[in-house]
Each structure stands twice: as C-alpha cells, then as structure tokens.
XYZ file of C-alpha atoms in Angstrom:
512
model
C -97.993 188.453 37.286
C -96.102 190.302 34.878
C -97.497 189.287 31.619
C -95.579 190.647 27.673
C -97.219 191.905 24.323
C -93.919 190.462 22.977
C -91.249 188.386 23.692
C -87.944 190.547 25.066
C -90.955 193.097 26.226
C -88.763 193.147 29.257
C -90.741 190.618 31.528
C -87.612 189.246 33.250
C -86.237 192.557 34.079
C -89.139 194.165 35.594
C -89.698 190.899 37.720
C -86.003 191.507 38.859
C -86.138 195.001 39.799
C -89.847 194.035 41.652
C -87.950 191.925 43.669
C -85.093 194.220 44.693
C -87.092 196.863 45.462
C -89.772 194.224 47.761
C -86.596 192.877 49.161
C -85.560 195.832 50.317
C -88.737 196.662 52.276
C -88.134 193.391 54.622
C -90.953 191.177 52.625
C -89.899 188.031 51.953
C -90.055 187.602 48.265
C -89.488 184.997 45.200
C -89.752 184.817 41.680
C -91.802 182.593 39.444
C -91.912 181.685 36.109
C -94.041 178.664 35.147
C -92.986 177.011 31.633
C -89.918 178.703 30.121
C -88.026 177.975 26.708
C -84.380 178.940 27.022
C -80.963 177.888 26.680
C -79.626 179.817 29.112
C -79.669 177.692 32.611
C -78.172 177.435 36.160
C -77.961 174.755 38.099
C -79.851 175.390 41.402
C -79.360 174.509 45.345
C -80.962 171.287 45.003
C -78.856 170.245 41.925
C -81.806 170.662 39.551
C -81.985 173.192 36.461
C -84.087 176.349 35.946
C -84.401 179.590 33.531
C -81.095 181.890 34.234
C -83.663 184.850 34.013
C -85.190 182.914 37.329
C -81.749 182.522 38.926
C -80.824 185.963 38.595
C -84.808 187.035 39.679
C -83.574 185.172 42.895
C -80.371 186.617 43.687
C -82.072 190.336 43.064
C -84.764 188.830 45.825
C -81.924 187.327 47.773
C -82.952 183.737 48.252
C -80.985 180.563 46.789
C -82.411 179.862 42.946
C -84.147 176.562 43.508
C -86.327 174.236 41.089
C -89.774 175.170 42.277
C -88.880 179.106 40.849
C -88.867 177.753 37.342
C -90.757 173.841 37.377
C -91.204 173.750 33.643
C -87.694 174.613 31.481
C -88.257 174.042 27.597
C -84.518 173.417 25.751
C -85.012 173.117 22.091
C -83.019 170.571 20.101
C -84.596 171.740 16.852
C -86.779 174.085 15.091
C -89.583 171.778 16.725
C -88.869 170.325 19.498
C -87.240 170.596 22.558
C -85.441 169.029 25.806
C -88.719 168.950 28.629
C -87.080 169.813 32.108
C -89.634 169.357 35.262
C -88.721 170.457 38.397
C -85.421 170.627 37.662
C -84.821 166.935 35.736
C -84.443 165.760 31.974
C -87.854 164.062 31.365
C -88.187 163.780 27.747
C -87.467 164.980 24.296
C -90.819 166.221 22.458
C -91.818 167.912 19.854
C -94.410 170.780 19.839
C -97.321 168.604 19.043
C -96.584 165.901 21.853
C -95.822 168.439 23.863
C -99.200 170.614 23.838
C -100.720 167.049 24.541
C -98.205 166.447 27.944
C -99.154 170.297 29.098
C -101.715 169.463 31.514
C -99.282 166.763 33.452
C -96.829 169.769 33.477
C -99.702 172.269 34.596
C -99.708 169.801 38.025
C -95.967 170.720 38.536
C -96.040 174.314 38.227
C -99.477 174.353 40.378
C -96.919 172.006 43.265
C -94.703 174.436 42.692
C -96.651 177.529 43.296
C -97.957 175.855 46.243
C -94.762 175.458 47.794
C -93.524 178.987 47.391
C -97.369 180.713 48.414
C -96.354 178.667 51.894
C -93.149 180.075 52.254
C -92.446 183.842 50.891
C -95.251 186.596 51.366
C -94.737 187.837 48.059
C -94.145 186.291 44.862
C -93.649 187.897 41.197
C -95.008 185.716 38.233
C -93.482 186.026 35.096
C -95.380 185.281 31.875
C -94.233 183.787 28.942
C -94.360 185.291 25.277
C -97.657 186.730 24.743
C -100.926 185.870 26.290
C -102.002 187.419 22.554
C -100.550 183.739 21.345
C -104.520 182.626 21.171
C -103.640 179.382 18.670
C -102.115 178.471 22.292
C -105.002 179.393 24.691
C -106.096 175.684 25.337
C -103.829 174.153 27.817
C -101.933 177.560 28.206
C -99.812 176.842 31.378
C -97.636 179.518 30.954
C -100.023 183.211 31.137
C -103.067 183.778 31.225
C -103.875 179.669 31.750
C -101.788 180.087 34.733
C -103.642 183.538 35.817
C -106.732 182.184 36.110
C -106.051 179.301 37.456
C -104.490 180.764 40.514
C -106.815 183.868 40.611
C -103.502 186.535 39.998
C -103.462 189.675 39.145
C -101.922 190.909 35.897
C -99.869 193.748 34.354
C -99.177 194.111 30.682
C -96.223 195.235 29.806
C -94.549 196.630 25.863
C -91.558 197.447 24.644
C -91.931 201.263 23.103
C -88.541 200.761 21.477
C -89.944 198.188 19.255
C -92.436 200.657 17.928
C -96.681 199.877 18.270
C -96.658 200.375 21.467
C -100.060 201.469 21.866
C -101.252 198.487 18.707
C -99.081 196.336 21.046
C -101.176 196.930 24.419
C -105.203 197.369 22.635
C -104.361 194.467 20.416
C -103.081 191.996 23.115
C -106.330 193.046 25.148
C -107.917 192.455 22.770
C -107.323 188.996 21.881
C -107.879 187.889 25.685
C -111.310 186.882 26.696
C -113.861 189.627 29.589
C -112.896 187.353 32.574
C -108.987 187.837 31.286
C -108.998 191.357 30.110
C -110.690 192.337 33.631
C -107.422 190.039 35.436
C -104.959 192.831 33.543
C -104.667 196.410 35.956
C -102.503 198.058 34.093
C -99.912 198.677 31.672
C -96.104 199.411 31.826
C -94.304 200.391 29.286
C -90.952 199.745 28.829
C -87.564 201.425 27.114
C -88.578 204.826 26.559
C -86.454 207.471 25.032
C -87.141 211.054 24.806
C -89.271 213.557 26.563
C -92.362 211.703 28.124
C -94.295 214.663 28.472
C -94.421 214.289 24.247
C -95.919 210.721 24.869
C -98.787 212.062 27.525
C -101.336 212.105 24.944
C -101.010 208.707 24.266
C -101.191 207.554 27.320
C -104.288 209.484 28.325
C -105.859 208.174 24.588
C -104.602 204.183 26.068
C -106.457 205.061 29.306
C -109.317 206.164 28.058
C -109.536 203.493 25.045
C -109.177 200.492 27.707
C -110.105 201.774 31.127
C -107.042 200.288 32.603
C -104.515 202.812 33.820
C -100.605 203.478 32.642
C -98.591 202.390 35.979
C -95.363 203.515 34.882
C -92.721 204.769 31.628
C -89.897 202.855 32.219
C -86.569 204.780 30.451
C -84.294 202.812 28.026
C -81.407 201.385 30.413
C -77.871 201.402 28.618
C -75.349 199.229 29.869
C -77.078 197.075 32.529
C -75.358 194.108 33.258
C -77.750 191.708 33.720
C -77.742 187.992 32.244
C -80.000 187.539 29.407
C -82.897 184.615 29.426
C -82.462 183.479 26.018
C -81.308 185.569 23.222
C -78.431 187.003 22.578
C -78.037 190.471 23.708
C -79.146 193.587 21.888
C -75.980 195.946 22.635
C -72.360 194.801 22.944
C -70.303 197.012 25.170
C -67.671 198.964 23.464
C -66.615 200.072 26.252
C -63.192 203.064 25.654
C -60.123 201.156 27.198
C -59.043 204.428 27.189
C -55.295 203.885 25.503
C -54.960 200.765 26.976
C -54.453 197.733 24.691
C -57.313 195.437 23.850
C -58.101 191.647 23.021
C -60.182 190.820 20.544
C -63.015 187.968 21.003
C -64.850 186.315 18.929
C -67.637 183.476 19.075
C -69.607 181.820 17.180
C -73.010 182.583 17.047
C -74.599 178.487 16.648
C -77.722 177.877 15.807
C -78.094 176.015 19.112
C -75.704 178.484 21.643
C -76.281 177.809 24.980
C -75.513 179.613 28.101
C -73.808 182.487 26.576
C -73.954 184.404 29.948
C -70.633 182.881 30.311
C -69.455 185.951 28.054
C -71.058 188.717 29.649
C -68.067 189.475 31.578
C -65.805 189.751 28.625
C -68.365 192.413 26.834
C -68.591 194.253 30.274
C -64.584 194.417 29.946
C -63.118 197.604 28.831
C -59.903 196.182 27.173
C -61.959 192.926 25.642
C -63.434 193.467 21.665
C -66.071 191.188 21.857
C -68.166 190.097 18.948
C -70.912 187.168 18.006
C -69.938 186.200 14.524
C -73.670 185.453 13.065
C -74.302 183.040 10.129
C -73.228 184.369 6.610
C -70.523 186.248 8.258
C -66.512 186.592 7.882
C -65.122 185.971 11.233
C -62.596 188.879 11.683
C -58.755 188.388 12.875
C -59.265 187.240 16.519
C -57.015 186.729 19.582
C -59.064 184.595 21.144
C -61.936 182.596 19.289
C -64.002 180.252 21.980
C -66.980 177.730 21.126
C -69.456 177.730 22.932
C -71.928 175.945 24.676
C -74.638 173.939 22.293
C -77.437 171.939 22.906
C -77.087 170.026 19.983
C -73.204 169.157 19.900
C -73.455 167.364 16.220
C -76.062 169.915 14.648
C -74.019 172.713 15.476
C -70.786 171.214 14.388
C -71.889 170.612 11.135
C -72.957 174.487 10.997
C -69.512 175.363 11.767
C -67.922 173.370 9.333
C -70.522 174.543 6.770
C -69.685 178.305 7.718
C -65.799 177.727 7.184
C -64.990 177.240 10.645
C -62.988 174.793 10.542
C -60.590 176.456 8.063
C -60.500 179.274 10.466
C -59.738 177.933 13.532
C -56.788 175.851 11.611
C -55.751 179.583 10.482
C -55.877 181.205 13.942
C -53.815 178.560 15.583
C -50.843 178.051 12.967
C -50.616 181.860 13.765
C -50.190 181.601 17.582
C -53.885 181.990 18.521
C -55.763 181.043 21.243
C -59.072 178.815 21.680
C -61.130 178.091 23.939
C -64.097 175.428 24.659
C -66.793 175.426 26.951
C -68.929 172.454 27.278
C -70.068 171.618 23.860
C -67.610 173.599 22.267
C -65.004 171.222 24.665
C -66.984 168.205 23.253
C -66.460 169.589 19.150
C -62.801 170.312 19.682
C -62.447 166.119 20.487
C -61.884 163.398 18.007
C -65.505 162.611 17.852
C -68.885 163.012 19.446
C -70.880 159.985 19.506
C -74.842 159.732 19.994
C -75.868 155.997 20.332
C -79.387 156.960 22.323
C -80.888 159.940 19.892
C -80.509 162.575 22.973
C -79.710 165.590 21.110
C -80.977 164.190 17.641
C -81.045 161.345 15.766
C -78.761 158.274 16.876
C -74.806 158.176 15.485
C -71.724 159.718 15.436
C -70.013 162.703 13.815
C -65.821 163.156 13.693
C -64.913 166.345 16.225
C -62.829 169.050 15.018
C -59.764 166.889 15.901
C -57.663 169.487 17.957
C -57.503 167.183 21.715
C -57.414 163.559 21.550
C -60.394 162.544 23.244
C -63.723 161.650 22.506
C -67.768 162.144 23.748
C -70.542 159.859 24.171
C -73.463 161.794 24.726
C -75.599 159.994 27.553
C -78.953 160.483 28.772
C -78.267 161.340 32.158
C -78.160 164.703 32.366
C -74.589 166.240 34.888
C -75.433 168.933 37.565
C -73.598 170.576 38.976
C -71.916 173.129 41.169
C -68.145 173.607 41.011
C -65.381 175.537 42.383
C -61.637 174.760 41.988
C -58.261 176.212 39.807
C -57.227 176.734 36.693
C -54.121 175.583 35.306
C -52.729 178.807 35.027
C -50.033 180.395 36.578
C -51.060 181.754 40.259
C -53.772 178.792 39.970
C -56.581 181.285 40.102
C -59.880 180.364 41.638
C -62.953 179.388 39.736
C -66.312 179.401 40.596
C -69.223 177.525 38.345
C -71.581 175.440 37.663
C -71.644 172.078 34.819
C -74.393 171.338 32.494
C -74.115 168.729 29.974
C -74.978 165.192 28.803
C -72.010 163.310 27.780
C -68.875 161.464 29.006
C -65.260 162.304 27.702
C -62.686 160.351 27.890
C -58.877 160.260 26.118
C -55.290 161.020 26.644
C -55.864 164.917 26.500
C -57.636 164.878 29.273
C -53.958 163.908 31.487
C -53.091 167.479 31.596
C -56.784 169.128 32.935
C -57.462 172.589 32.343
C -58.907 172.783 36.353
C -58.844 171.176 39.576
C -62.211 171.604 40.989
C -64.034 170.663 44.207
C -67.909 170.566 43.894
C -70.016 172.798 46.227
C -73.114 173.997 47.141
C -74.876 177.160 45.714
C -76.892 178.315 43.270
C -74.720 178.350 40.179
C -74.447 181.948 40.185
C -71.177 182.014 41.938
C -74.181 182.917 45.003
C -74.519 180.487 48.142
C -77.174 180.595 50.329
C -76.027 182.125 53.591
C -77.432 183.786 56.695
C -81.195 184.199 56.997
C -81.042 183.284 53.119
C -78.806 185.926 51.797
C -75.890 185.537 49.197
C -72.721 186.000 51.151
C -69.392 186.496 49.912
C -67.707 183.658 48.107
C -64.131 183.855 49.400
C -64.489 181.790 52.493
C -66.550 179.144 50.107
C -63.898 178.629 47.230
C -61.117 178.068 49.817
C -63.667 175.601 51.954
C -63.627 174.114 48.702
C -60.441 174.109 47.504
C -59.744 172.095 50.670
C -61.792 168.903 49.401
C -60.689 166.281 47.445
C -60.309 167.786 43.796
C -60.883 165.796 40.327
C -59.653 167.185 37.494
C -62.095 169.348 34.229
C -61.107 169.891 30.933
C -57.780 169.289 28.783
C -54.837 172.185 28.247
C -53.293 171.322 24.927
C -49.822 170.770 24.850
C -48.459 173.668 23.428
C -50.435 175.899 25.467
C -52.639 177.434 22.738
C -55.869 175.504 23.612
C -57.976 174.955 26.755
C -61.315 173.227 26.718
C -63.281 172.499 29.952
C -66.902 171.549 31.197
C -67.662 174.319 33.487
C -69.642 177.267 32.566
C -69.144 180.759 34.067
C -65.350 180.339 33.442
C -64.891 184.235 33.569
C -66.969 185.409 36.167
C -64.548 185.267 39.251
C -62.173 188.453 39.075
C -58.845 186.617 38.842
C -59.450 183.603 36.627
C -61.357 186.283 34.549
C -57.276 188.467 34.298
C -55.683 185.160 33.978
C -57.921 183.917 31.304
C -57.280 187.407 29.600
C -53.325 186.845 30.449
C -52.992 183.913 29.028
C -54.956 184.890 25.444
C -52.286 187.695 25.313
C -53.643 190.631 26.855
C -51.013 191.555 29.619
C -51.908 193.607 32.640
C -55.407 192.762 32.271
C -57.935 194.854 34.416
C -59.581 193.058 37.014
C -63.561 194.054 37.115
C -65.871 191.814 39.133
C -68.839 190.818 37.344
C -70.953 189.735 39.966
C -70.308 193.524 41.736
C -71.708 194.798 38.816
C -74.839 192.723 38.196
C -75.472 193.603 42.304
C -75.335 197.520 40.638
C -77.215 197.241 37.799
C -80.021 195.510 40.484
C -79.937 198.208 42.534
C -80.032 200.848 39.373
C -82.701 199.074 38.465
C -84.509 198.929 41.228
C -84.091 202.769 41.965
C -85.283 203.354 38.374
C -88.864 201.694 38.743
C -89.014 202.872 42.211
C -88.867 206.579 40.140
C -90.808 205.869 37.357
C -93.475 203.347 38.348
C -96.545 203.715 40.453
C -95.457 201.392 43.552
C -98.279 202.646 45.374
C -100.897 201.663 43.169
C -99.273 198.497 41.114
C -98.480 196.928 44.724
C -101.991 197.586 45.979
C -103.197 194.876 43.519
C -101.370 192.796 45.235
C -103.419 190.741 48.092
C-alpha cells in the first residue's frame, strides 16, 4: 500500500508506474484504492463509476477499470458534504458527520472488493488516501492505515520534496501513527526531486537513522507527463512552442464544483492550443474558444459564474464571432433553465440557465452511465469516443439539430476496451463496430454555428474530432496529436524512471 504525508504526495502516480513496471514482468496486476473523494470519474466495464486516478492505474496495469478497483467514490456537492458512490452506484447524499457514522457499512464494500481482486490478480497496489497523519480520522479510517491493518498490508510512505519538509513530512506522519502502524510502514519514497541527490545524502542517512526504516527510492521531478489528474487541477499548463505556427486560445472556467476536467488535457498537451483555467477573482482574457465545464453542482456553479461576470462575457465573446462550448453541466447552464425538484445536487428548485439553446434540465436522481462512441456534426463527421456522466434529463427544440450521433459501447471510459487476454486494443475496429448500431442523437449545435453543447465527456481525446473541434473554433490546419499515445508514453517514462531510481529489489520483497 502506498500510503501519502500529503495529499498530491504523488500516491496515484507511483501506484501507476508500480503497475507498468509489474505488468511488464508477466504478473498479473490491479490497482486499488478504497474510499476516494474526487470529481474526476470514468465510467467502468460494468457501467459503474470509479476514481479516474483508478482508471488510468488500470490501463498502466492493462486490465479493464472496473468498480471493485475503486468501491467507495466520495463527490462533494458542498464544502461538507458529498455524493456517496459504492461499488460503482449513487447511494446517498451525506454530509461529513453522517458520513463518518455510514463508514463501517462502506468498510464491508471495500473489504468485498478486496476480496474479489486477492482471487483474481497476483499482485495488487493499494493506494491510500490523504494522510494516515489525519488522526481526528483514525476511528473508522477505511481509507489507510484502517484499511492496512485490517488486511495485514504492507506500507510505504511516500512525500513530496517539492513541497518543502520533507524530512518534518515523513518523522511527523510516523509519528502520529500508533507501534503496530509505524512497524506496517518499510520505507519511504520520496517524490519530485530536483537537483543533485548526492547534496540530499545526508538527509537521508539522518531519516534512516532517526526512524530505522530505510529510503527506497528519490524519485526526480517529471515535467510534462501526460497523465490524468485524480482531483485537482493540474500544477503546470503546457506552453508548449507551436513553433511559428498559429495558436487558439482556450479558456475555462475554473468552478467551484469542476468536474472531470481531464476532458482538457489534450488541449494543454497541444502545441498550437493557449490553454488557461480562469480562477475566481480573475479577468478572463480575449478567448477563441471559452467552454464550461463539467459541475457537480449545475445551480451552485451557475450562480458563481454569473457572480464572476460570466455571463457578460460570454454575451461579449459571441457578438464577436466566438466560439463556446458545453460539456455536461456546462451543456445543462447554457439551457433555459435547470430545474431541481428532488434536492440532488442541493437544495430543491430551479434556477434560469444562461439562455443561449432553448432547452431545459431536470436534474433526476438516477444517475446516466455510460460508454459512448459515435460523430460529431462536423464536417468529415469525425469519430468520437467517450463516456456520459450526469443526473438530469434535457429536453427542447435545440436539441433537433444534435451536436453527435453516438452508438453506446463497451469499455472502460478511457477510450480503452478490454481485449485479448485483458489488454487494451486499438479502438479503430470498435468505433466503426459502433458506428454500425443504431445511433441516437447528444447535444445541440446552435444555429448559427457558434455554439455546441453535448453530454459526453472526453470530447477531445480521439485524434480527429480533437483537429475538427480545433477547426471549427478557428484554428485551421490543426495538428493532429493522439492523446491516448501519449499517456501510453508518459506510462512507460514513468515506469522506466522508478525502475532507475527506486529499490525494486527490496520495495517488492515486502511484498508476500
């Protein structure tokens, strides 16, 4: 189990490189991640929902993500409470209280969980949660050291040097544990180092000696790996030199609420594309493309955009030729109005939409799962693939002219299907398999051309929708880069890096 001093301490990306590099000995290997709190998801192979750290964990091990990798998923709605996934399904809305009382009927699905996957992969890499450090959270812990014990797994600590503390990091979260959990950890990685490590030797031989527990490895500071994020939104934006060529500019903004903003990695990977979050407080700058996101709570996060000016700004950018886009909530804000007559994503009502497409939402509490594939309706009809995640219903006259034509399929919402002996195979074959079905249309294309809204997340990730998208937002001659090719490289990078720089020998010999 790969336990944090800190949230962002790089848990998620050491369990994905573990699992490239066991992978790629012939063991047969999963991820696992008992509770998790994010609002970045993927729909798995058995139409649940789980972590998109997880899903990406199980394309670097090569298996289909499925619900048991992630059997506890934590959405907040608020500053207190949050959306309660198990094993893959909406259960409940909670807040923190109620929920610390529910933990131990959660504990039984992560301990069915980990059952399942001990009886089918020989190896599995746990990934903690936060801190085990949080001690106000030590009774009913389900998510580190709780989970730990309870399973008899070993541990290793790992801190972010970039942070600074390192070393206050690593004695003080050992020291907050109890004997029988202090003797669980084996050692320490630490993560993001820059510089000479010969100049941090003497720490590391003062952290041996202070703890007894050895230093398995100095991980170096990765730039530019293009891996999805679990939760927050990413450190670095890519600047990438389009070397003369001409460049779009993207902006989006940052809600309080923004979910699944993986579906704009591949825009900061792209060299022509000037990509930029617009936080709270701040001007948006002159855009040629402004999309809203995702949101888990539709009406919250609309009235932050109208309070930042938003509103004004998106009137300004179309008047001038602009173009907008909206993905999932952000297609549900550009309606005429998003009603919530149950309380799902807050308290029961309805707010007035942005107004630019005439329809409207009802936000329901069944939850829509899915994976997709289809065209957009763009010229050449490029191919899409993605997943849906949303609660809510939209209906209205805009929705006549769709935005895509899609056929559902199966995968793992990663634009990954399972395929022989459980590897992801190319997804060529698939999308035209696909295209074949019986299509139902997504999303609304405004009349005059300057707005498309849609339900489907990862709208960007397929190569030629990706240059079409580009196209039609006024960037002509787009390059084509294939986002999925790259997160396969930055596995593999990563997985060469920690096979340099970490101990395999003795971290994997903990390892029963």
């Amino acid at each position: 189990m790969i336990q944090g001093t800190t949230s962002d301490a790089g848990k998620s990306t050491l369990v994905a490189g573990l699992c490239r590099l066991v992978r790629r000995a012939g063991v047969k290997v999963a991820p696992f991640k008992p509770q998790n709190m994010a609002l970045n998801s993927a729909v798995t192979v058995d139409g649940g929902e789980i972590g998109r750290a997880q899903a990406l964990q199980a394309i670097a091990a090569g298996i289909a993500a499925h619900t048991d990798l992630n059997p506890v998923l934590l959405k907040p709605t608020s500053d207190r409470g949050a959306q309660v996934i198990i094993h893959g399904r909406a259960r409940m809305n909670l807040d923190a209280r109620a929920y610390h009382d529910y933990k131990p009927v959660a504990f039984e699905a992560v301990l069915a969980s980990y059952a399942r996957l001990q009886s089918n992969y020989d190896a599995i890499f746990v990934e903690g949660a936060g801190s085990p450090a949080e001690i106000n959270l030590r009774d009913r812990d389900i998510a580190n050291m709780g989970f730990a014990e309870a399973v008899d797994c070993p541990v290793v600590l790992v801190a972010d040097i970039d942070r600074g503390g390192v070393f206050a990091h690593l004695t003080g979260t050992l020291a907050c544990l109890s004997e029988t959990e202090q003797a669980r950890v084996v050692g320490f990685i630490i993560n993001r180092f820059r510089g000479d490590v010969s100049l941090l030797k003497p720490g590391l031989d003062w952290l041996e000696a202070k703890t007894g527990k050895p230093v398995l490895g100095v991980v170096p500071y990765l730039h530019g790996l293009t891996l999805d994020a679990e939760d927050m939104l990413p450190r670095e934006l890519r600047a990438a030199d389009a070397g003369g060529k001409p460049r779009l500019r993207v902006v989006v903004p940052a809600l309080p609420h923004i979910s699944n903003h993986t579906d704009f990695d591949p825009l900061r990977a792209h060299p022509q594309v000037d990509f930029e979050y617009v936080r709270s407080g701040t001007t948006p700058p002159p855009a040629d493309l402004i999309i809203l996101p995702g949101s888990k709570n539709v009406q919250g996060d609309l009235a932050f955009l109208r309070a930042q000016g938003w509103d004004a700004v998106l009137q300004r950018h179309l008047r001038y030729g602009g173009k907008v886009i909206g993905i999932c909530g952000g297609m549900q804000m550009l309606g005429r109005e998003v009603a919530d007559p149950h309380g799902v994503e807050g308290a029961p009502g309805s707010v007035a939409g942005l107004g630019w497409l005439d329809y409207a939402t009802t936000l329901t509490r069944d939850k829509t799962l899915k994976n997709v594939s289809g065209t957009l309706a763009l010229p050449g009809a490029p191919q899409v693939i993605g997943y849906e995640i949303h609660m809510g219903e939209t209906g209205g006259p805009a929705l006549d002219a769709p935005a895509l034509r899609l056929a559902e399929q199966l995968g793992d919402g990663n634009g990954n299907a399972e395929g022989k002996n459980g590897e992801n195979d190319d997804g060529a074959d698939r999308v035209n398999a696909a295209a074949a079905q019986h299509t139902r249309p997504d999303g609304a294309l405004s009349a005059d051309g300057q707005i498309l809204a849609t339900y489907v997340h990862g709208l960007f990730d397929t190569p030629a929708a990706c240059s079409a998208l580009l196209a039609w937002s006024g960037l002509a001659d787009a390059d084509a880069i294939d986002y999925p090719a790259m997160r396969e490289a930055s596995l593999d990078r990563l997985a060469d890096t920690l096979a340099e720089h970490v101990d395999l020998a003795r971290l994997f010999a903990t390892i029963r």
